[in-house]
mmCIF file of C-alpha atoms in Angstrom:
data_model
loop_
_atom_site.group_PDB
_atom_site.id
_atom_site.type_symbol
_atom_site.label_atom_id
_atom_site.label_comp_id
_atom_site.label_asym_id
_atom_site.label_seq_id
_atom_site.Cartn_x
_atom_site.Cartn_y
_atom_site.Cartn_z
ATOM 1 C CA MET A 1 51.376 -121.826 -151.075
ATOM 2 C CA ASP A 2 53.180 -118.717 -150.426
ATOM 3 C CA LYS A 3 51.442 -115.140 -150.765
ATOM 4 C CA ARG A 4 53.727 -114.579 -154.091
ATOM 5 C CA ARG A 5 52.239 -117.433 -155.754
ATOM 6 C CA LYS A 6 48.743 -116.793 -154.655
ATOM 7 C CA LYS A 7 48.894 -113.139 -155.944
ATOM 8 C CA SER A 8 50.361 -114.592 -159.526
ATOM 9 C CA LEU A 9 47.590 -117.196 -159.546
ATOM 10 C CA GLU A 10 44.994 -114.332 -158.695
ATOM 11 C CA SER A 11 46.359 -112.310 -161.724
ATOM 12 C CA PHE A 12 45.457 -115.277 -163.990
ATOM 13 C CA THR A 13 41.775 -115.689 -162.702
ATOM 14 C CA ASN A 14 41.523 -111.990 -162.905
ATOM 15 C CA LYS A 15 42.568 -111.710 -166.441
ATOM 16 C CA ASN A 16 40.614 -114.702 -167.606
ATOM 17 C CA ASN A 17 37.421 -114.125 -165.751
ATOM 18 C CA ILE A 18 37.448 -117.166 -163.604
ATOM 19 C CA PHE A 19 36.944 -117.683 -159.714
ATOM 20 C CA PHE A 20 38.500 -119.980 -157.703
ATOM 21 C CA SER A 21 37.664 -120.655 -153.856
ATOM 22 C CA ASN A 22 40.495 -122.975 -153.421
ATOM 23 C CA TYR A 23 43.680 -121.591 -155.308
ATOM 24 C CA ASP A 24 45.796 -124.975 -154.100
ATOM 25 C CA LEU A 25 43.665 -126.778 -156.815
ATOM 26 C CA LEU A 26 44.778 -124.205 -159.426
ATOM 27 C CA ASP A 27 48.213 -124.229 -158.044
ATOM 28 C CA THR A 28 48.296 -128.056 -158.730
ATOM 29 C CA ALA A 29 46.823 -127.737 -162.049
ATOM 30 C CA PHE A 30 49.977 -125.694 -163.086
ATOM 31 C CA THR A 31 52.436 -127.862 -161.586
ATOM 32 C CA HIS A 32 54.436 -129.937 -164.085
ATOM 33 C CA PRO A 33 55.479 -133.294 -163.063
ATOM 34 C CA THR A 34 59.244 -132.379 -163.369
ATOM 35 C CA PHE A 35 58.868 -129.665 -160.782
ATOM 36 C CA VAL A 36 57.532 -132.365 -158.265
ATOM 37 C CA PHE A 37 60.285 -134.792 -159.395
ATOM 38 C CA GLU A 38 63.142 -131.960 -158.366
ATOM 39 C CA ASN A 39 61.400 -130.982 -155.277
ATOM 40 C CA LYS A 40 61.214 -134.624 -153.652
ATOM 41 C CA GLY A 41 60.249 -134.586 -149.786
ATOM 42 C CA ARG A 42 58.122 -131.478 -150.084
ATOM 43 C CA SER A 43 54.410 -131.631 -150.512
ATOM 44 C CA PHE A 44 53.987 -130.805 -154.085
ATOM 45 C CA GLU A 45 51.700 -132.688 -156.129
ATOM 46 C CA SER A 46 51.808 -132.589 -160.141
ATOM 47 C CA ASN A 47 48.832 -131.825 -162.429
ATOM 48 C CA GLN A 48 48.690 -135.385 -163.663
ATOM 49 C CA ARG A 49 45.519 -136.568 -161.673
ATOM 50 C CA LEU A 50 43.574 -133.294 -162.587
ATOM 51 C CA GLU A 51 44.642 -133.582 -166.186
ATOM 52 C CA PHE A 52 43.144 -136.998 -166.140
ATOM 53 C CA LEU A 53 39.884 -135.653 -164.478
ATOM 54 C CA GLY A 54 39.771 -132.718 -167.044
ATOM 55 C CA ASP A 55 40.525 -134.599 -169.851
ATOM 56 C CA ALA A 56 36.794 -136.591 -169.078
ATOM 57 C CA VAL A 57 35.019 -133.429 -168.401
ATOM 58 C CA LEU A 58 36.523 -131.512 -171.329
ATOM 59 C CA GLY A 59 35.214 -134.751 -173.422
ATOM 60 C CA MET A 60 31.966 -134.694 -172.138
ATOM 61 C CA VAL A 61 31.259 -130.853 -172.278
ATOM 62 C CA VAL A 62 32.410 -130.651 -176.188
ATOM 63 C CA ALA A 63 30.630 -133.857 -176.650
ATOM 64 C CA GLN A 64 27.393 -132.295 -175.667
ATOM 65 C CA TYR A 65 27.933 -128.850 -177.605
ATOM 66 C CA LEU A 66 28.472 -131.091 -180.898
ATOM 67 C CA TYR A 67 25.763 -133.219 -180.224
ATOM 68 C CA GLU A 68 23.327 -130.125 -179.885
ATOM 69 C CA ALA A 69 24.887 -127.818 -182.476
ATOM 70 C CA PHE A 70 25.280 -130.194 -185.189
ATOM 71 C CA LYS A 71 21.904 -132.275 -185.539
ATOM 72 C CA GLN A 72 22.542 -133.615 -188.772
ATOM 73 C CA GLU A 73 25.704 -135.134 -188.346
ATOM 74 C CA PRO A 74 26.006 -139.053 -187.544
ATOM 75 C CA GLU A 75 27.872 -140.416 -184.765
ATOM 76 C CA GLY A 76 31.031 -140.882 -186.571
ATOM 77 C CA THR A 77 31.588 -137.524 -187.831
ATOM 78 C CA LEU A 78 30.919 -136.050 -184.477
ATOM 79 C CA THR A 79 33.673 -138.492 -182.983
ATOM 80 C CA LYS A 80 35.930 -137.136 -185.388
ATOM 81 C CA MET A 81 34.928 -133.502 -184.737
ATOM 82 C CA ARG A 82 35.576 -134.065 -180.976
ATOM 83 C CA ALA A 83 38.821 -135.497 -181.931
ATOM 84 C CA ALA A 84 39.424 -132.190 -183.517
ATOM 85 C CA VAL A 85 38.470 -130.056 -180.847
ATOM 86 C CA VAL A 86 40.476 -131.776 -177.804
ATOM 87 C CA CYS A 87 43.443 -132.444 -179.605
ATOM 88 C CA GLU A 88 47.085 -131.227 -178.200
ATOM 89 C CA SER A 89 47.402 -128.713 -180.929
ATOM 90 C CA THR A 90 43.945 -127.028 -180.301
ATOM 91 C CA LEU A 91 44.228 -127.325 -176.557
ATOM 92 C CA ALA A 92 47.681 -125.717 -176.608
ATOM 93 C CA LYS A 93 46.647 -122.629 -178.643
ATOM 94 C CA ILE A 94 43.804 -121.860 -176.328
ATOM 95 C CA ALA A 95 46.474 -122.152 -173.493
ATOM 96 C CA ARG A 96 48.648 -120.091 -175.149
ATOM 97 C CA LYS A 97 45.710 -117.387 -175.523
ATOM 98 C CA LEU A 98 45.040 -117.730 -171.729
ATOM 99 C CA GLU A 99 48.884 -117.393 -171.020
ATOM 100 C CA ILE A 100 49.049 -120.455 -168.945
ATOM 101 C CA GLY A 101 52.408 -120.967 -169.737
ATOM 102 C CA GLN A 102 53.859 -118.259 -167.765
ATOM 103 C CA PHE A 103 52.207 -119.404 -164.479
ATOM 104 C CA LEU A 104 53.617 -123.209 -164.925
ATOM 105 C CA CYS A 105 55.988 -124.372 -162.207
ATOM 106 C CA LEU A 106 58.476 -126.380 -164.016
ATOM 107 C CA GLY A 107 61.713 -128.262 -163.375
ATOM 108 C CA LYS A 108 64.702 -126.715 -164.420
ATOM 109 C CA GLY A 109 65.500 -128.846 -167.011
ATOM 110 C CA GLU A 110 61.956 -128.453 -168.603
ATOM 111 C CA GLU A 111 62.244 -124.787 -168.259
ATOM 112 C CA LEU A 112 65.735 -124.910 -170.168
ATOM 113 C CA THR A 113 64.214 -126.938 -172.850
ATOM 114 C CA GLY A 114 61.156 -124.728 -173.690
ATOM 115 C CA GLY A 115 58.755 -126.590 -171.751
ATOM 116 C CA ARG A 116 56.933 -123.293 -170.887
ATOM 117 C CA ASP A 117 55.725 -123.161 -174.592
ATOM 118 C CA ARG A 118 55.573 -127.146 -175.310
ATOM 119 C CA ASN A 119 52.421 -128.010 -177.045
ATOM 120 C CA SER A 120 52.191 -131.137 -174.641
ATOM 121 C CA SER A 121 52.965 -129.200 -171.338
ATOM 122 C CA LEU A 122 50.275 -126.432 -172.336
ATOM 123 C CA ALA A 123 47.337 -128.770 -173.425
ATOM 124 C CA ASP A 124 48.174 -131.058 -170.132
ATOM 125 C CA ALA A 125 47.659 -127.997 -167.752
ATOM 126 C CA PHE A 126 44.660 -126.764 -169.805
ATOM 127 C CA GLU A 127 43.102 -129.988 -169.154
ATOM 128 C CA ALA A 128 44.405 -129.883 -165.483
ATOM 129 C CA LEU A 129 42.776 -126.419 -165.274
ATOM 130 C CA ILE A 130 39.392 -127.844 -166.182
ATOM 131 C CA GLY A 131 39.649 -130.634 -163.635
ATOM 132 C CA ALA A 132 40.751 -128.081 -161.121
ATOM 133 C CA LEU A 133 37.728 -125.545 -162.112
ATOM 134 C CA TYR A 134 35.222 -128.707 -162.081
ATOM 135 C CA LEU A 135 36.149 -129.595 -158.685
ATOM 136 C CA ASP A 136 35.994 -125.907 -157.225
ATOM 137 C CA GLN A 137 33.010 -124.304 -159.341
ATOM 138 C CA GLY A 138 31.283 -127.251 -160.681
ATOM 139 C CA ILE A 139 30.220 -128.192 -164.255
ATOM 140 C CA GLN A 140 28.024 -125.105 -165.096
ATOM 141 C CA VAL A 141 30.759 -122.918 -164.427
ATOM 142 C CA VAL A 142 33.058 -125.343 -166.629
ATOM 143 C CA LYS A 143 30.688 -124.935 -169.372
ATOM 144 C CA LYS A 144 30.632 -121.389 -169.376
ATOM 145 C CA PHE A 145 34.163 -121.191 -169.271
ATOM 146 C CA LEU A 146 34.783 -123.578 -172.190
ATOM 147 C CA GLU A 147 31.779 -121.777 -174.452
ATOM 148 C CA ASP A 148 33.963 -118.419 -174.037
ATOM 149 C CA LYS A 149 37.322 -119.559 -174.435
ATOM 150 C CA LEU A 150 36.979 -122.638 -177.041
ATOM 151 C CA LEU A 151 33.901 -123.612 -178.133
ATOM 152 C CA ASN A 152 32.711 -120.238 -179.575
ATOM 153 C CA GLU A 153 35.785 -120.209 -181.863
ATOM 154 C CA LEU A 154 35.681 -123.852 -183.117
ATOM 155 C CA ASP A 155 35.226 -122.391 -186.799
ATOM 156 C CA LYS A 156 39.025 -121.397 -186.258
ATOM 157 C CA TYR A 157 40.271 -124.930 -186.046
ATOM 158 C CA GLU A 158 39.516 -126.494 -188.905
ATOM 159 C CA LEU A 159 36.593 -128.875 -188.095
ATOM 160 C CA GLY A 160 35.993 -129.892 -191.589
ATOM 161 C CA ASN A 161 39.234 -131.773 -191.603
ATOM 162 C CA TYR A 162 38.460 -133.159 -188.144
ATOM 163 C CA GLY A 163 42.083 -133.299 -187.527
ATOM 164 C CA ASP A 164 42.041 -136.947 -186.869
ATOM 165 C CA TYR A 165 44.236 -138.024 -189.542
ATOM 166 C CA LYS A 166 44.805 -141.801 -187.904
ATOM 167 C CA THR A 167 41.251 -142.301 -188.871
ATOM 168 C CA MET A 168 40.933 -140.483 -191.977
ATOM 169 C CA VAL A 169 44.095 -142.499 -193.349
ATOM 170 C CA GLN A 170 42.504 -145.990 -192.122
ATOM 171 C CA GLU A 171 39.405 -145.127 -194.058
ATOM 172 C CA ILE A 172 41.219 -144.345 -197.138
ATOM 173 C CA ALA A 173 43.384 -147.537 -196.725
ATOM 174 C CA GLN A 174 40.311 -149.588 -196.503
ATOM 175 C CA LYS A 175 39.060 -148.004 -199.795
ATOM 176 C CA ILE A 176 42.064 -148.340 -201.790
ATOM 177 C CA CYS A 177 43.009 -151.926 -200.752
ATOM 178 C CA GLY A 178 40.976 -153.301 -198.091
ATOM 179 C CA GLU A 179 43.743 -153.423 -195.458
ATOM 180 C CA ASN A 180 44.561 -151.881 -191.999
ATOM 181 C CA VAL A 181 47.507 -149.345 -191.674
ATOM 182 C CA THR A 182 50.026 -150.276 -188.648
ATOM 183 C CA TYR A 183 51.935 -147.957 -186.521
ATOM 184 C CA HIS A 184 55.310 -148.713 -184.927
ATOM 185 C CA ILE A 185 57.771 -146.432 -182.995
ATOM 186 C CA ILE A 186 61.144 -146.308 -184.935
ATOM 187 C CA SER A 187 63.193 -144.368 -182.296
ATOM 188 C CA GLU A 188 62.779 -142.139 -179.132
ATOM 189 C CA SER A 189 65.476 -139.605 -177.844
ATOM 190 C CA GLY A 190 66.143 -137.018 -175.502
ATOM 191 C CA PRO A 191 65.681 -137.108 -171.497
ATOM 192 C CA ASP A 192 62.538 -138.160 -170.040
ATOM 193 C CA HIS A 193 61.130 -134.599 -169.619
ATOM 194 C CA ASN A 194 61.976 -133.798 -173.331
ATOM 195 C CA LYS A 195 61.415 -136.832 -175.190
ATOM 196 C CA GLN A 196 61.098 -136.975 -179.151
ATOM 197 C CA PHE A 197 59.488 -139.792 -181.021
ATOM 198 C CA GLN A 198 59.447 -141.104 -184.507
ATOM 199 C CA ALA A 199 56.882 -143.062 -185.610
ATOM 200 C CA GLY A 200 56.346 -144.850 -188.858
ATOM 201 C CA ILE A 201 53.056 -145.869 -190.490
ATOM 202 C CA SER A 202 52.916 -149.109 -193.014
ATOM 203 C CA LEU A 203 50.287 -150.533 -195.475
ATOM 204 C CA LYS A 204 50.825 -153.860 -196.236
ATOM 205 C CA ASN A 205 54.492 -153.852 -194.974
ATOM 206 C CA GLU A 206 55.354 -151.056 -197.075
ATOM 207 C CA LEU A 207 56.467 -147.775 -195.142
ATOM 208 C CA LEU A 208 54.278 -145.137 -195.847
ATOM 209 C CA ALA A 209 55.897 -142.165 -193.807
ATOM 210 C CA VAL A 210 57.190 -141.128 -190.841
ATOM 211 C CA GLY A 211 56.408 -138.437 -188.169
ATOM 212 C CA LEU A 212 57.850 -136.694 -185.328
ATOM 213 C CA GLY A 213 56.254 -135.820 -181.959
ATOM 214 C CA SER A 214 56.917 -134.818 -178.391
ATOM 215 C CA SER A 215 54.465 -138.025 -177.379
ATOM 216 C CA LYS A 216 53.891 -141.113 -179.374
ATOM 217 C CA LYS A 217 50.387 -140.031 -180.023
ATOM 218 C CA GLU A 218 51.649 -137.041 -181.723
ATOM 219 C CA ALA A 219 54.260 -138.841 -183.698
ATOM 220 C CA GLU A 220 51.527 -141.278 -184.865
ATOM 221 C CA GLN A 221 49.476 -138.492 -186.048
ATOM 222 C CA ALA A 222 52.154 -136.662 -187.793
ATOM 223 C CA ALA A 223 52.879 -139.837 -189.909
ATOM 224 C CA ALA A 224 49.294 -140.555 -190.397
ATOM 225 C CA LYS A 225 48.675 -136.959 -191.952
ATOM 226 C CA LYS A 226 51.625 -137.451 -194.141
ATOM 227 C CA ALA A 227 50.553 -140.901 -195.424
ATOM 228 C CA TYR A 228 46.804 -139.582 -195.900
ATOM 229 C CA ASP A 229 48.068 -136.722 -198.144
ATOM 230 C CA SER A 230 50.065 -139.364 -200.050
ATOM 231 C CA LEU A 231 47.224 -141.593 -200.438
ATOM 232 C CA ASN A 232 44.648 -139.493 -201.178
ATOM 233 C CA SER A 233 46.699 -138.036 -203.943
ATOM 234 C CA LYS A 234 47.381 -141.525 -205.335
ATOM 235 C CA ASN A 235 43.603 -142.359 -205.164
ATOM 236 C CA LYS A 236 42.608 -139.088 -206.808
ATOM 237 C CA LYS A 237 45.052 -139.867 -209.919
ATOM 238 C CA TYR A 238 43.754 -143.186 -210.062
ATOM 239 C CA ASN A 239 40.053 -142.323 -210.097
ATOM 240 C CA GLY A 240 41.001 -139.342 -212.558
ATOM 241 C CA ASP A 241 40.054 -136.548 -210.346
#
């Protein structure tokens, strides 16, 4: 890592009250796969492995926090709450507050198509940051960081709705007709670094809604939200609410 890059990363850590002994870990956390792809033959590693680790660490810390903070809630509710906290949109919001986007190393195509502010890129980088911080400083530092940056602001992320529309629409479909919903990818377009997916959700072979997203999971959640709103409205009319 050159001095200019390290100085840039130090400005990030100073601004966000983080300490790193090994700045190579932080550099990797902010290295998008497209940057590595466009620099073949050079010793760059993408943030995908750190993202994998960070996802697990983040899930564990959030689960413990919810377990201790919401003592009356059953397992099913806690699971939905955790899904809302660690979802892509929430993590991207936190990443924007930390201004992670300006420190990302991106491929040229990703840069030109808005990758620096793309939800998926920001959420992945945030998870990779957690993985890097865990390896460098340990779990207690990670817990403190997440408490300051994420957990203390949970009331801003609509936990009452849990954010997991795939679970919610399944529950209401079972209630209405005792059937499971199904998902299928209708189409995908765009280059590998900027895919756009269109997902459909069906009930009893009837297409309920279509959603768009930068990942299959995001597209399915978007479709599930539309289907949930529609089914919930019909259910209320049927019950005279």
